[in-house]
């Protein structure tokens, strides 16, 4: 699985750096080509000589070699890599990655990397559970980076708890698992809609809904991870997507519809996950509407984007939709599937605990055109996305 893969191994200043030598050895044994990039403090914990002896390549640490002036291009390195693994990753490096503090070769390489990035934190348990570290890790995850969770056990500080860098064998297993999913969507163009739409009433107010975008973004990331060229059409959300994904931000249903119609012509697969407002105010007030007794706002229907695409869908295109229900779930979902000419519909219900808007988890049932149901248990939205992407692959002709 790792044979011939170009791996950048980033090493930072943690006592767990000693494990990086073994990780390097295992990567080489698996047939990977490894380039070590080490931070200045990483070199305090493990010598570049050990590492370059293992990889057969000079270790990169500075922006240039002082005595020759040879420049080390972080951009070229970033493009060379099939994966970048940062193991061990200290709290300091994680914070710099999350905020783009590009003051060493490892961070500039990270910022230039086009390949998937895997981060194996290593630190004391209190540092690991500190809200600042947790928030930085969440930020990195939202950029599409993969966090290889640390294990629990005895720490160098003498304390016991979560913070030990994952064992090299398990990091290898994580990478093999990642690459084994294969790039089965290579060459496919996928469009995903995500998030809510906002329909303006006046410069201050709008009609919207509670969609966070998490479900749609997870689907876009999973298609991209499997090699698809992904266009994400996103309503207003607070999320980042990885640089592998092309993204167009829109606000209203009309804007989303215009972009989706154009993109759909170039698309093989479209998954309509956005929670589109069905109605918009008939009139927009250029000035803030003053409080003055009862207020009636006349609403007019927005375009049904999925149904519009259903009309222009070509024979070889796959169009999937979602159904967000509160009651009579299956019956409503099936009627949307037919009305919008979808190839399948993903039903999720607000009646299910920890599902739908805003949660990190979701519980779905996929219903096909012939009425067959695939029911899934409550899962993390990233896992739900895997199920949807896998299901879609069965429909590709
Ligand atoms: O974003 P999260 O917080 O992670 O929450 C995820 C989610 C609950 C928003 C998502 O899982 C979901 O259910 N998305 C669809 C929400 C919705 O609008 O459902 P609906 O049953 O009203 O619409 C049916 C389908 O038609 C959907 O594919 C929708 O994108 C599409 N639609 C709806 C109205 C409209 N005017 N145009 C459309 O294209």
Short mmCIF file of C-alpha atoms in Angstrom, two decimals, residues 107-239:
data_model
loop_
_atom_site.label_atom_id
_atom_site.label_comp_id
_atom_site.label_asym_id
_atom_site.label_seq_id
_atom_site.Cartn_x
_atom_site.Cartn_y
_atom_site.Cartn_z
CA UNK A 107 5.42 24.80 8.84
CA UNK A 108 6.17 26.30 5.42
CA UNK A 109 6.21 22.78 3.97
CA UNK A 110 2.89 22.05 5.70
CA UNK A 111 1.34 25.22 4.30
CA UNK A 112 2.52 24.29 0.79
CA UNK A 113 1.49 20.62 0.95
CA UNK A 114 -1.21 19.56 -1.47
CA UNK A 115 -1.23 15.99 -0.14
CA UNK A 116 -3.22 14.72 2.86
CA UNK A 117 -1.64 15.60 6.21
CA UNK A 118 -1.60 13.24 9.21
CA UNK A 119 -0.82 14.63 12.65
CA UNK A 120 0.23 12.43 15.59
CA UNK A 121 0.22 14.65 18.70
CA UNK A 122 2.59 13.93 21.58
CA UNK A 123 2.52 15.89 24.82
CA UNK A 124 1.70 15.88 28.48
CA UNK A 125 -1.95 15.05 29.28
CA UNK A 126 -2.80 18.54 30.60
CA UNK A 127 -1.31 20.17 27.52
CA UNK A 128 -3.28 17.79 25.33
CA UNK A 129 -6.61 18.42 26.99
CA UNK A 130 -6.11 22.20 27.26
CA UNK A 131 -8.91 24.01 25.36
CA UNK A 132 -6.34 25.81 23.24
CA UNK A 133 -4.75 22.54 22.00
CA UNK A 134 -8.18 20.98 21.46
CA UNK A 135 -9.39 23.99 19.54
CA UNK A 136 -6.23 24.00 17.37
CA UNK A 137 -6.71 20.30 16.60
CA UNK A 138 -10.34 20.96 15.64
CA UNK A 139 -9.16 23.78 13.35
CA UNK A 140 -6.66 21.44 11.68
CA UNK A 141 -9.38 18.82 11.24
CA UNK A 142 -11.61 21.44 9.66
CA UNK A 143 -8.79 22.05 7.13
CA UNK A 144 -9.12 18.36 6.17
CA UNK A 145 -6.05 17.19 8.12
CA UNK A 146 -6.20 13.81 9.87
CA UNK A 147 -5.49 13.57 13.58
CA UNK A 148 -3.98 10.28 14.73
CA UNK A 149 -5.19 10.39 18.32
CA UNK A 150 -2.54 9.92 21.01
CA UNK A 151 -2.75 6.85 23.24
CA UNK A 152 -3.15 6.75 27.02
CA UNK A 153 -0.38 5.50 29.27
CA UNK A 154 2.76 6.57 31.12
CA UNK A 155 4.09 9.91 29.93
CA UNK A 156 7.63 11.26 30.03
CA UNK A 157 6.46 13.75 32.70
CA UNK A 158 5.82 10.84 35.06
CA UNK A 159 2.08 11.41 34.82
CA UNK A 160 -0.33 8.92 33.34
CA UNK A 161 -3.04 9.79 30.80
CA UNK A 162 -3.74 10.63 27.16
CA UNK A 163 -0.87 12.23 25.29
CA UNK A 164 1.52 9.46 24.22
CA UNK A 165 2.27 9.56 20.51
CA UNK A 166 0.55 6.64 18.79
CA UNK A 167 2.90 3.67 18.24
CA UNK A 168 4.70 3.66 14.85
CA UNK A 169 3.04 0.35 13.85
CA UNK A 170 -0.38 1.93 14.37
CA UNK A 171 0.57 5.05 12.40
CA UNK A 172 1.60 2.77 9.54
CA UNK A 173 -1.75 0.93 9.81
CA UNK A 174 -3.57 4.30 9.71
CA UNK A 175 -1.72 5.31 6.54
CA UNK A 176 -2.29 1.91 4.91
CA UNK A 177 -5.96 2.14 5.74
CA UNK A 178 -6.09 5.62 4.17
CA UNK A 179 -4.39 4.55 0.95
CA UNK A 180 -6.35 1.28 0.71
CA UNK A 181 -9.60 3.21 0.23
CA UNK A 182 -8.10 3.80 -3.20
CA UNK A 183 -8.71 6.61 -5.57
CA UNK A 184 -11.81 5.06 -7.05
CA UNK A 185 -13.23 8.48 -7.96
CA UNK A 186 -10.15 9.65 -9.88
CA UNK A 187 -11.29 11.44 -13.04
CA UNK A 188 -14.83 11.97 -11.70
CA UNK A 189 -16.27 15.45 -11.23
CA UNK A 190 -18.45 15.73 -8.15
CA UNK A 191 -20.62 18.62 -7.01
CA UNK A 192 -21.81 18.89 -3.41
CA UNK A 193 -24.10 21.54 -1.95
CA UNK A 194 -23.83 22.25 1.78
CA UNK A 195 -25.02 24.53 4.55
CA UNK A 196 -28.08 26.76 4.75
CA UNK A 197 -29.22 29.57 2.48
CA UNK A 198 -30.06 33.00 3.85
CA UNK A 199 -32.92 34.97 2.35
CA UNK A 200 -32.59 38.66 3.10
CA UNK A 201 -35.47 40.64 4.58
CA UNK A 202 -33.57 43.90 5.10
CA UNK A 203 -29.88 44.81 5.65
CA UNK A 204 -30.07 43.31 9.15
CA UNK A 205 -32.41 40.31 9.02
CA UNK A 206 -32.79 37.15 7.02
CA UNK A 207 -34.71 33.87 6.89
CA UNK A 208 -32.37 30.93 7.42
CA UNK A 209 -32.06 27.57 9.16
CA UNK A 210 -29.77 25.68 11.54
CA UNK A 211 -27.59 23.83 9.00
CA UNK A 212 -23.93 23.95 10.06
CA UNK A 213 -22.61 22.51 6.78
CA UNK A 214 -20.88 19.63 8.62
CA UNK A 215 -22.67 16.86 6.69
CA UNK A 216 -22.11 18.38 3.25
CA UNK A 217 -18.48 19.27 3.96
CA UNK A 218 -17.77 15.72 5.19
CA UNK A 219 -19.23 14.35 1.92
CA UNK A 220 -17.12 16.74 -0.16
CA UNK A 221 -13.96 15.77 1.78
CA UNK A 222 -14.65 12.05 1.37
CA UNK A 223 -15.16 12.32 -2.40
CA UNK A 224 -11.92 14.36 -2.63
CA UNK A 225 -10.06 11.82 -0.47
CA UNK A 226 -11.11 9.16 -2.98
CA UNK A 227 -9.69 11.13 -5.88
CA UNK A 228 -12.68 13.08 -7.19
CA UNK A 229 -12.42 16.62 -8.50
CA UNK A 230 -14.88 18.22 -6.07
CA UNK A 231 -16.82 21.47 -6.39
CA UNK A 232 -18.43 22.46 -3.09
CA UNK A 233 -21.22 25.02 -3.32
CA UNK A 234 -21.55 26.32 0.19
CA UNK A 235 -24.10 28.46 1.98
CA UNK A 236 -22.94 30.66 4.88
CA UNK A 237 -21.14 28.36 7.38
CA UNK A 238 -18.22 28.53 9.76
CA UNK A 239 -16.17 25.73 8.22
#
